PDB file of C-alpha atoms and ligand atoms in Angstrom:
ATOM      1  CA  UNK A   1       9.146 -18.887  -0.800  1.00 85.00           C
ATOM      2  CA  UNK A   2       7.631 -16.791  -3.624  1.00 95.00           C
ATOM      3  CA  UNK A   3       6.900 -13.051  -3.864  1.00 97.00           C
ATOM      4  CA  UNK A   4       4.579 -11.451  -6.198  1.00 98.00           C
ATOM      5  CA  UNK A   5       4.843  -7.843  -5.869  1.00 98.00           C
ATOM      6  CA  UNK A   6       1.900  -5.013  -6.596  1.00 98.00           C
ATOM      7  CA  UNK A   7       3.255  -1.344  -6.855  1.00 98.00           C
ATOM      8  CA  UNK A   8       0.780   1.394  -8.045  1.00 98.00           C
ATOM      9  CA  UNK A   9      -0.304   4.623  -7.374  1.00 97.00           C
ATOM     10  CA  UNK A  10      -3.847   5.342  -4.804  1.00 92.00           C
ATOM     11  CA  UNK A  11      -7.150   4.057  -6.237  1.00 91.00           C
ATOM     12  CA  UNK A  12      -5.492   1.751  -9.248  1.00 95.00           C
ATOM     13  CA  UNK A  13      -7.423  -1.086  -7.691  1.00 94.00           C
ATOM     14  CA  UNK A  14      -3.999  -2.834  -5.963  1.00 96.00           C
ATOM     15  CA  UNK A  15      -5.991  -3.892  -2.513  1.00 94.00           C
ATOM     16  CA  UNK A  16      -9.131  -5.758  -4.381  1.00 94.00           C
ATOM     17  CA  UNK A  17      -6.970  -7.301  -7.049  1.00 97.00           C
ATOM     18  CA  UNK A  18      -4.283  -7.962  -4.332  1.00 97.00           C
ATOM     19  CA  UNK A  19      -6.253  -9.896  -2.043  1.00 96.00           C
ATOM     20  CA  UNK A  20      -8.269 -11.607  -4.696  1.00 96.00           C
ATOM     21  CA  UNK A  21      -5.125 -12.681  -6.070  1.00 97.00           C
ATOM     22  CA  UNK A  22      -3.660 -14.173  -2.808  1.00 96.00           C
ATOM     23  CA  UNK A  23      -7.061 -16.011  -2.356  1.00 95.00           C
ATOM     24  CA  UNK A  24      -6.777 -17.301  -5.499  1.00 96.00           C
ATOM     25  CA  UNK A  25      -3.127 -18.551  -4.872  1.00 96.00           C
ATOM     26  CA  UNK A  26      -3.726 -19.323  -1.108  1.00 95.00           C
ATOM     27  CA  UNK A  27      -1.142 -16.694  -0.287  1.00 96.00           C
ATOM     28  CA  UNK A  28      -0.530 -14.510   2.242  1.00 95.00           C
ATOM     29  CA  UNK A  29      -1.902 -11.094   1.152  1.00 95.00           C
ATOM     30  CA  UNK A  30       0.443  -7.963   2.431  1.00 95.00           C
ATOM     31  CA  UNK A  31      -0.902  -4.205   2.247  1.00 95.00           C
ATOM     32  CA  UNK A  32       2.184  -2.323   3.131  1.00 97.00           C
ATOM     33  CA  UNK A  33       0.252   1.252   3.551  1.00 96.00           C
ATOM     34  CA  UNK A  34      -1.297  -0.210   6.101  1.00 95.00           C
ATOM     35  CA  UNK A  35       1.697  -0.243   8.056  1.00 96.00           C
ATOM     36  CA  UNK A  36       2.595   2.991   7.107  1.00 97.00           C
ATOM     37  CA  UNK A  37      -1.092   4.309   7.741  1.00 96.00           C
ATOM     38  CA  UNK A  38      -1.066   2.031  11.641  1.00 95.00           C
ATOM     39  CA  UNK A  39       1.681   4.174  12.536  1.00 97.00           C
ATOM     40  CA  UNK A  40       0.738   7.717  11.177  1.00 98.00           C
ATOM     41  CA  UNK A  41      -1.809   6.209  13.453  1.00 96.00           C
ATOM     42  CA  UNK A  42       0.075   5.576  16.371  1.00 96.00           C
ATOM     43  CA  UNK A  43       2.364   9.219  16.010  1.00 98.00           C
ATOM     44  CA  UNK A  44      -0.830  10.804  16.082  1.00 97.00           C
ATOM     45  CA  UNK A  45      -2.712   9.171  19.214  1.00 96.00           C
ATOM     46  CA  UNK A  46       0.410   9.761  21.079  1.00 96.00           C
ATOM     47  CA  UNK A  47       0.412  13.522  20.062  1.00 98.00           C
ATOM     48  CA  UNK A  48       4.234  13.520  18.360  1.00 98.00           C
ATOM     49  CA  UNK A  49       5.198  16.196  16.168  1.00 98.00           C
ATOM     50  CA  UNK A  50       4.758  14.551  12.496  1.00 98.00           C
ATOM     51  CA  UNK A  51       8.189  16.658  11.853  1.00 98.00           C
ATOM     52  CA  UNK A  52      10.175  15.109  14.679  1.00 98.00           C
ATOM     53  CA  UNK A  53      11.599  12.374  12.657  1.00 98.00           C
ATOM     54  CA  UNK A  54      13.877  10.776  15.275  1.00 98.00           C
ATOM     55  CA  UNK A  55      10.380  10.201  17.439  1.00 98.00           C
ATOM     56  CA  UNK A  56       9.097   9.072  14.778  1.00 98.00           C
ATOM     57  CA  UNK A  57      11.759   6.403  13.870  1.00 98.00           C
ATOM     58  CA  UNK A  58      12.159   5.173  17.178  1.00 98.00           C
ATOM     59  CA  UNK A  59       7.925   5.009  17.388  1.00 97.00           C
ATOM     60  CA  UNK A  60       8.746   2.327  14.821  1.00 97.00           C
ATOM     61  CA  UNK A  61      11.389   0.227  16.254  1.00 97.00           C
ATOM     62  CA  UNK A  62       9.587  -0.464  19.278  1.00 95.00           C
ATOM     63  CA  UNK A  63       6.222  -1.135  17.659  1.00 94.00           C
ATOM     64  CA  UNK A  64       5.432  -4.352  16.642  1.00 90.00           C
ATOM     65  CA  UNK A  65       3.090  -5.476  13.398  1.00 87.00           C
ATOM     66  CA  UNK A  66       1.043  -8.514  13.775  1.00 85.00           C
ATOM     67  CA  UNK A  67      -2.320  -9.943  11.673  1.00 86.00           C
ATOM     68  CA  UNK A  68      -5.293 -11.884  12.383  1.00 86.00           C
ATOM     69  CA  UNK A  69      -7.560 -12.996  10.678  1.00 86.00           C
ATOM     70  CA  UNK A  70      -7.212 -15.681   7.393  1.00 87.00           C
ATOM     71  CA  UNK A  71      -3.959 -15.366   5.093  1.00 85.00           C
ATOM     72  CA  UNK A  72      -5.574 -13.906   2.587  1.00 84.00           C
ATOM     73  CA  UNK A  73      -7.481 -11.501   4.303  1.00 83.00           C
ATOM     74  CA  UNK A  74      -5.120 -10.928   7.661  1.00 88.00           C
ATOM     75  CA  UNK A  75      -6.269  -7.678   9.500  1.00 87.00           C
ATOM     76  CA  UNK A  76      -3.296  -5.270  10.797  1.00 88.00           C
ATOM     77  CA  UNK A  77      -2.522  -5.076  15.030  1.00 90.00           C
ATOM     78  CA  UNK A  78      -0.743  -2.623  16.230  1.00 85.00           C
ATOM     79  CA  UNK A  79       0.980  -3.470  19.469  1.00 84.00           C
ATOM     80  CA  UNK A  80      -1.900  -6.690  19.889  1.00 85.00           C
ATOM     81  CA  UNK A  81      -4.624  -3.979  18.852  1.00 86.00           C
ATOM     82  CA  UNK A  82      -7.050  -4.224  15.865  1.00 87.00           C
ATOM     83  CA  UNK A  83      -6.336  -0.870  14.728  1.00 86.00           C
ATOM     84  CA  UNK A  84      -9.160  -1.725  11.823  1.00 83.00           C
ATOM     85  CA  UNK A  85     -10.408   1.098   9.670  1.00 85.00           C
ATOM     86  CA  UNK A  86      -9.405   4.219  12.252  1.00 91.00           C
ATOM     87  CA  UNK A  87      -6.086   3.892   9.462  1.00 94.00           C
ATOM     88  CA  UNK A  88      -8.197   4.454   6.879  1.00 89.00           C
ATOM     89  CA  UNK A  89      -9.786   8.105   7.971  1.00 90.00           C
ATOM     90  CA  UNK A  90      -8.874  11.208   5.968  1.00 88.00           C
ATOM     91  CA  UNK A  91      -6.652  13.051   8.640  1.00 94.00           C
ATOM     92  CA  UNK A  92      -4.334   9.285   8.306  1.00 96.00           C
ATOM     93  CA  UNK A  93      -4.419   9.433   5.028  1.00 92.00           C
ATOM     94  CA  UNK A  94      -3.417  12.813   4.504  1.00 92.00           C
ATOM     95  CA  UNK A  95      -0.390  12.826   7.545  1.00 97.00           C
ATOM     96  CA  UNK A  96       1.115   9.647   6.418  1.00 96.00           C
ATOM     97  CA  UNK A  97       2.588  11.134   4.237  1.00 95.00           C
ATOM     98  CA  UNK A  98       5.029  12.468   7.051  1.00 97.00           C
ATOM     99  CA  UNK A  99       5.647   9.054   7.812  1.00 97.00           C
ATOM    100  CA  UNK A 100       6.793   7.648   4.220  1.00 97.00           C
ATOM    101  CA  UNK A 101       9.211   9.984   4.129  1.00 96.00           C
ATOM    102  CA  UNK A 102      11.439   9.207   6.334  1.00 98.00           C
ATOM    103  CA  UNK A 103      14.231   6.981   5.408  1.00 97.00           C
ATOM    104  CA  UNK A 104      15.656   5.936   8.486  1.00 98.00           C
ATOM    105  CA  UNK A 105      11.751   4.842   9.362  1.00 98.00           C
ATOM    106  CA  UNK A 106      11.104   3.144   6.155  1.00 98.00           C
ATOM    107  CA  UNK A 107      14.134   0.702   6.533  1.00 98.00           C
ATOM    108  CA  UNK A 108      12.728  -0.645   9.836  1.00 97.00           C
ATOM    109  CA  UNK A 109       8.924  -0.990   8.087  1.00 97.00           C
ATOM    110  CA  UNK A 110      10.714  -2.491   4.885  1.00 98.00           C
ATOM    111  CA  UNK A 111      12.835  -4.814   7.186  1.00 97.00           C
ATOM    112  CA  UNK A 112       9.850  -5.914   8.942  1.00 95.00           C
ATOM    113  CA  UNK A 113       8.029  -6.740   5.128  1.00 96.00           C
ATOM    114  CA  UNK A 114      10.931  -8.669   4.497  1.00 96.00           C
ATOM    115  CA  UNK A 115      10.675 -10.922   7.310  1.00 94.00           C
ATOM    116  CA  UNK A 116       7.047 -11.554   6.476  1.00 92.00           C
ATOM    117  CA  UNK A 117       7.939 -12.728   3.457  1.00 93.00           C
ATOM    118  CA  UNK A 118      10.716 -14.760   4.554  1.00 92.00           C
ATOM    119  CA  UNK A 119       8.198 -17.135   6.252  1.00 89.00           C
ATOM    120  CA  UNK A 120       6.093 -17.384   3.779  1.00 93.00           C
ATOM    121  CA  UNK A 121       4.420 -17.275   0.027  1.00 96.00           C
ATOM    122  CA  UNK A 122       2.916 -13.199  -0.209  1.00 96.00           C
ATOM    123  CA  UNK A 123       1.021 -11.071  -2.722  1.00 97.00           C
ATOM    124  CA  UNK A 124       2.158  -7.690  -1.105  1.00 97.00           C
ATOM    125  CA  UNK A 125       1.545  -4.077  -2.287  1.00 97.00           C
ATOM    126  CA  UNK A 126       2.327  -1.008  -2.187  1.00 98.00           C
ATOM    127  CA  UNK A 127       4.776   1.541  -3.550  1.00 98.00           C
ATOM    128  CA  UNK A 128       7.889   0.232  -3.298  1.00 98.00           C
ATOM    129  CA  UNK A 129       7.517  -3.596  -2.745  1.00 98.00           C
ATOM    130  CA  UNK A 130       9.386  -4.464  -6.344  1.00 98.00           C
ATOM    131  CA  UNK A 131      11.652  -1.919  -6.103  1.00 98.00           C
ATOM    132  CA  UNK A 132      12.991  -1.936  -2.089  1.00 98.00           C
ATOM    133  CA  UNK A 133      11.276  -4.569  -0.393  1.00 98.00           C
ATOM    134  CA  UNK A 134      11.725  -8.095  -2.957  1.00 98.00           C
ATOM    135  CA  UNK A 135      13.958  -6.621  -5.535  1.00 98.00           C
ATOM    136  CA  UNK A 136      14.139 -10.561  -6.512  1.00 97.00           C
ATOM    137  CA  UNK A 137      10.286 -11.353  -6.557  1.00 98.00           C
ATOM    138  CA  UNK A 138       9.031 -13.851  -8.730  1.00 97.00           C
ATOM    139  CA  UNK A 139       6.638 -11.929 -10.690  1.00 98.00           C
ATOM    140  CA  UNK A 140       6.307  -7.836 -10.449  1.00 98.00           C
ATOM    141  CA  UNK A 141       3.504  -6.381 -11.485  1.00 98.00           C
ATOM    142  CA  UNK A 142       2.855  -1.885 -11.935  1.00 98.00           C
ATOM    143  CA  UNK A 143      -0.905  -1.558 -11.467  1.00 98.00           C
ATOM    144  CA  UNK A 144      -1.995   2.126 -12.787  1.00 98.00           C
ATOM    145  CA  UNK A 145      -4.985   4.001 -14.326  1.00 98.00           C
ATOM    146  CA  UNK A 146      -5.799   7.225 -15.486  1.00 97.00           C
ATOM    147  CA  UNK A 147      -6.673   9.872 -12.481  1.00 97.00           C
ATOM    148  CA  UNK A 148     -10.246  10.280 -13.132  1.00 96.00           C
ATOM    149  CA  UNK A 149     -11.050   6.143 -12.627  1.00 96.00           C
ATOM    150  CA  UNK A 150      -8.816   6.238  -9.634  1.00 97.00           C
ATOM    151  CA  UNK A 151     -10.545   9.414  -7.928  1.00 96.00           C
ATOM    152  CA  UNK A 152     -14.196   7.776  -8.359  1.00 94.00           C
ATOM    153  CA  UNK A 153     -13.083   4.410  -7.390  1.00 92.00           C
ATOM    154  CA  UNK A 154     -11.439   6.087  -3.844  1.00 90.00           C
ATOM    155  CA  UNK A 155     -14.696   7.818  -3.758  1.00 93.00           C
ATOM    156  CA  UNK A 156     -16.613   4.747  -4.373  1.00 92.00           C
ATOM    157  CA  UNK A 157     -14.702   3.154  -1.059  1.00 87.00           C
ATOM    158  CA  UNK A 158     -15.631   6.114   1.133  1.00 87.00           C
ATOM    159  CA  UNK A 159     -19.045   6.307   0.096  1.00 91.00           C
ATOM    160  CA  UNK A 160     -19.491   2.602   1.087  1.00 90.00           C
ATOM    161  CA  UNK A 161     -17.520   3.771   4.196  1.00 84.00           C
ATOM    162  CA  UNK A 162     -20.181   5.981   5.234  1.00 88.00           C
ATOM    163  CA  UNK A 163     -17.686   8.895   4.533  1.00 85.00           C
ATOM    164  CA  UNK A 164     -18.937  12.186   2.995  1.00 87.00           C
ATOM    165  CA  UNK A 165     -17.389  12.969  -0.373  1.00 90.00           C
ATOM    166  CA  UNK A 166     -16.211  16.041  -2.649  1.00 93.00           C
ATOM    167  CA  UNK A 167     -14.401  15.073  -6.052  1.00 94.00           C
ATOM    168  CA  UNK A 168     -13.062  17.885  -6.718  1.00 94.00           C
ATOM    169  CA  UNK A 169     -11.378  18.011  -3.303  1.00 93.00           C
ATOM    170  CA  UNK A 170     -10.630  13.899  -3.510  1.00 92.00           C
ATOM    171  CA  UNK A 171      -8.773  14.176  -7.222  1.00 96.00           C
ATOM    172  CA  UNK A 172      -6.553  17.126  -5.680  1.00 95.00           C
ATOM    173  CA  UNK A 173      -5.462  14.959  -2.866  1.00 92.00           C
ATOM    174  CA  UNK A 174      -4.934  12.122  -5.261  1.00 95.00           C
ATOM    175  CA  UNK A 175      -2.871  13.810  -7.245  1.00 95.00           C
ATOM    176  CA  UNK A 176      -1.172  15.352  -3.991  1.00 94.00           C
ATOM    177  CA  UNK A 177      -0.295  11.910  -2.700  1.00 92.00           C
ATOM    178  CA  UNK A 178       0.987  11.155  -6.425  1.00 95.00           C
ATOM    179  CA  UNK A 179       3.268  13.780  -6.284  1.00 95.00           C
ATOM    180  CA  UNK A 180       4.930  13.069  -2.742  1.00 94.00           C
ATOM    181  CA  UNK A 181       5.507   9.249  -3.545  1.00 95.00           C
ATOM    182  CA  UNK A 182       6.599  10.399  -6.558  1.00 96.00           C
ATOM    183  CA  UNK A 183       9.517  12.549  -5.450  1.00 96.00           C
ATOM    184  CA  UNK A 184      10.154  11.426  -1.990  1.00 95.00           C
ATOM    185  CA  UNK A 185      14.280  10.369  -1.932  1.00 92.00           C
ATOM    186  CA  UNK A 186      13.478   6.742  -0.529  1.00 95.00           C
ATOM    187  CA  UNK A 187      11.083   4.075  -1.431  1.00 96.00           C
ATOM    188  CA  UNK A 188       9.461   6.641  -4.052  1.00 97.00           C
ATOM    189  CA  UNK A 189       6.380   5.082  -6.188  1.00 97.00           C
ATOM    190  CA  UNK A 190       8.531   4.206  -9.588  1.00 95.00           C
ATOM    191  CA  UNK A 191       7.488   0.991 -11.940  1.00 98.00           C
ATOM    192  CA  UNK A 192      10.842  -1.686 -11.945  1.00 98.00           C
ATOM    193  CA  UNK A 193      12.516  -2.124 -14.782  1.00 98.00           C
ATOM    194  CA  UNK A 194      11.246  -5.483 -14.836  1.00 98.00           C
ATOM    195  CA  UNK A 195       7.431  -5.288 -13.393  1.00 98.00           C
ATOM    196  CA  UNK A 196       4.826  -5.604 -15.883  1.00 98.00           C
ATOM    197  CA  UNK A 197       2.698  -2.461 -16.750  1.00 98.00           C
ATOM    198  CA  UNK A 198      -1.325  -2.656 -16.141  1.00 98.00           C
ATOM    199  CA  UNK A 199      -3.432  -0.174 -16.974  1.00 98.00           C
ATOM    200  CA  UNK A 200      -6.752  -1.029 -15.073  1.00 97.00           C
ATOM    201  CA  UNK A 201      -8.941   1.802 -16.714  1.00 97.00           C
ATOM    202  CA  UNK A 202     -10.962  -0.332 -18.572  1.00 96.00           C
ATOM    203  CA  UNK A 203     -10.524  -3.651 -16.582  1.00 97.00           C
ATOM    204  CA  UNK A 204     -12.979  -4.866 -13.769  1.00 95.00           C
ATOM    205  CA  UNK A 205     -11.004  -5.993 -10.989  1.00 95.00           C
ATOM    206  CA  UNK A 206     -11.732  -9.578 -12.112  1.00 97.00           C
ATOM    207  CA  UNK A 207     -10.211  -9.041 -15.308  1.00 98.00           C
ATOM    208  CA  UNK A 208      -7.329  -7.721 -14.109  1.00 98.00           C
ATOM    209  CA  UNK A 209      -6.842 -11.051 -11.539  1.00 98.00           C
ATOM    210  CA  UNK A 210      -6.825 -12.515 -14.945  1.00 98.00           C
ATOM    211  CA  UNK A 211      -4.153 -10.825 -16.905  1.00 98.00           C
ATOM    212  CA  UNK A 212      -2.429 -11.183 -13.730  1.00 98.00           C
ATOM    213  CA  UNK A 213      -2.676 -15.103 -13.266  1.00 97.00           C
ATOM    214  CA  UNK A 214      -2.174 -15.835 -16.639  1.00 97.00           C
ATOM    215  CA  UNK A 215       1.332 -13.933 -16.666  1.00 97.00           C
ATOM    216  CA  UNK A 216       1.541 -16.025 -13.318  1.00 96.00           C
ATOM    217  CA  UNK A 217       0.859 -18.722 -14.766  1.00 94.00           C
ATOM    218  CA  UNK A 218       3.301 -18.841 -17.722  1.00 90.00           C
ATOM    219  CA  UNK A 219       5.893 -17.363 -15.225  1.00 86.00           C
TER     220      UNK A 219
HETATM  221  O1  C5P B 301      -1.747   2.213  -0.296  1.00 81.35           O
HETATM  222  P1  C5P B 301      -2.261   3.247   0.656  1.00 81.35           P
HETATM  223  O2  C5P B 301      -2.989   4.356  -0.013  1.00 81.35           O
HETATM  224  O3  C5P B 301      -3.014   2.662   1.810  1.00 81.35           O
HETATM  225  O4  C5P B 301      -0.939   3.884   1.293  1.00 81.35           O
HETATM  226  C1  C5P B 301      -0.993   4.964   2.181  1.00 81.35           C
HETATM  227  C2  C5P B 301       0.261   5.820   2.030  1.00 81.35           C
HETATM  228  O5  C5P B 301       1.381   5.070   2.540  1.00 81.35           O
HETATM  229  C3  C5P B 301       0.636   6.204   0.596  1.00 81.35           C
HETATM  230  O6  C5P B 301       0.152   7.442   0.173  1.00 81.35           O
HETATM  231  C4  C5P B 301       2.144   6.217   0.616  1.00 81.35           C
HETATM  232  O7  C5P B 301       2.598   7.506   0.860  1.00 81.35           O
HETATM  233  C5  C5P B 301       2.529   5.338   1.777  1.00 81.35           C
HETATM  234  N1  C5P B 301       3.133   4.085   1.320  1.00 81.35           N
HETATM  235  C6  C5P B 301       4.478   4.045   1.135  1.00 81.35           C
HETATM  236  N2  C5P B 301       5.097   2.894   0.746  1.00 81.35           N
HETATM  237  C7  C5P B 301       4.379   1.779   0.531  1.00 81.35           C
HETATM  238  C8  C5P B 301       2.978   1.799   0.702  1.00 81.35           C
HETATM  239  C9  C5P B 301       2.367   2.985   1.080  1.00 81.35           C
HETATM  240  O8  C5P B 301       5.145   5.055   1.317  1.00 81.35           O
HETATM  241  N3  C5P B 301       5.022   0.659   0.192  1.00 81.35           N
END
């Protein structure tokens, strides 16, 4: 089976070019925060305390990840439930952060990432995926940009969301959620030694599926 790993920080683009990329490759496409997001989820509709991390662990064990939908565009269940885009609100954004930083938690999400990929070919992304999850991927790629393209871009998604936006507010955050997966002790955002650095500033996300299969390509 092959891995192609996508590690990045928010709004460098990771989920467009991700998906496109598995498409392209008839993959299976893997977005690891929203695992992380479906059960920040979860904690919260069953009203744990984000700080009680051994709730919070064994809220993971006995949860169970599944996706419908096509391979290259699978949609997250939690439990047999379309959890859809209720992951992808503001107050889940900001408290999974809680979740990701718990080490004991992240080896049961990891584990269940690497049984995905066990079954099957998989364009996954995240933080960690090249680092902690397929340490031995085929190809490893470090999508980044500069701050300012990644705030409108996240803006640009919550705007077509329907979601009410303040830039100012949105760059803080950014660089907030930066920080933490930055310096968290396990699974923290860092490039492997042997990804290969984008910077998708400049680069459409069709360009960057380019520079992407080519390096595939000659891989
Ligand atoms: O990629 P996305 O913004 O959806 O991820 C949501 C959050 O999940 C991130 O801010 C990060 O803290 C966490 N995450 C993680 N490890 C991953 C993917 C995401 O800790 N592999």
């Amino acid at each position: 089976m092959s891995a192609i790993t996508i590690d990045g920080p928010a709004g460098a683009g990771k989920s467009t070019v991700a998906k496109a990329l598995a498409k392209e490759l008839s993959f299976f496409y893997l977005d690891t925060g929203a695992m992380y997001r479906a059960l920040t989820l979860k904690a919260m509709r069953a009203g744990l305390d984000l700080n009680d991390e051994e709730s919070l662990v064994a809220l993971a064990k006995e949860t169970t990840f599944d996706f419908k939908g096509t391979a290259a565009a699978p949609v997250i269940t939690l439990d047999g439930k379309d959890v859809g885009d209720d992951i992808r609100t503001p107050e889940v954004t900001n408290n999974t952060y809680y979740i990701a930083r718990i080490p004991a938690l992240r080896a049961v999400v990891v584990e269940a990432q690497q049984q995905i990929g066990q079954m099957r070919d998989i364009v996954i992304e995240g933080r960690d995926t090249g680092t902690v999850v397929f340490p031995e991927a085929d190809v490893k790629f470090f999508l980044d940009a500069k701050l300012e393209a990644r705030s409108h871009r996240r803006a640009k998604d919550l705007k077509e969301a329907g979601r009410s936006v303040d830039i100012k507010n949105l760059k803080n955050e950014i660089q907030q959620r930066d920080h933490s997966d930055q310096t968290r002790d396990t699974g923290a955002l860092k490039k492997a030694d042997d990804a290969i650095y984008i910077d998708s500033t400049d680069l459409t996300p069709e360009q960057t599926v380019e520079v992407m299969l080519t390096y595939i390509k000659n891989y």
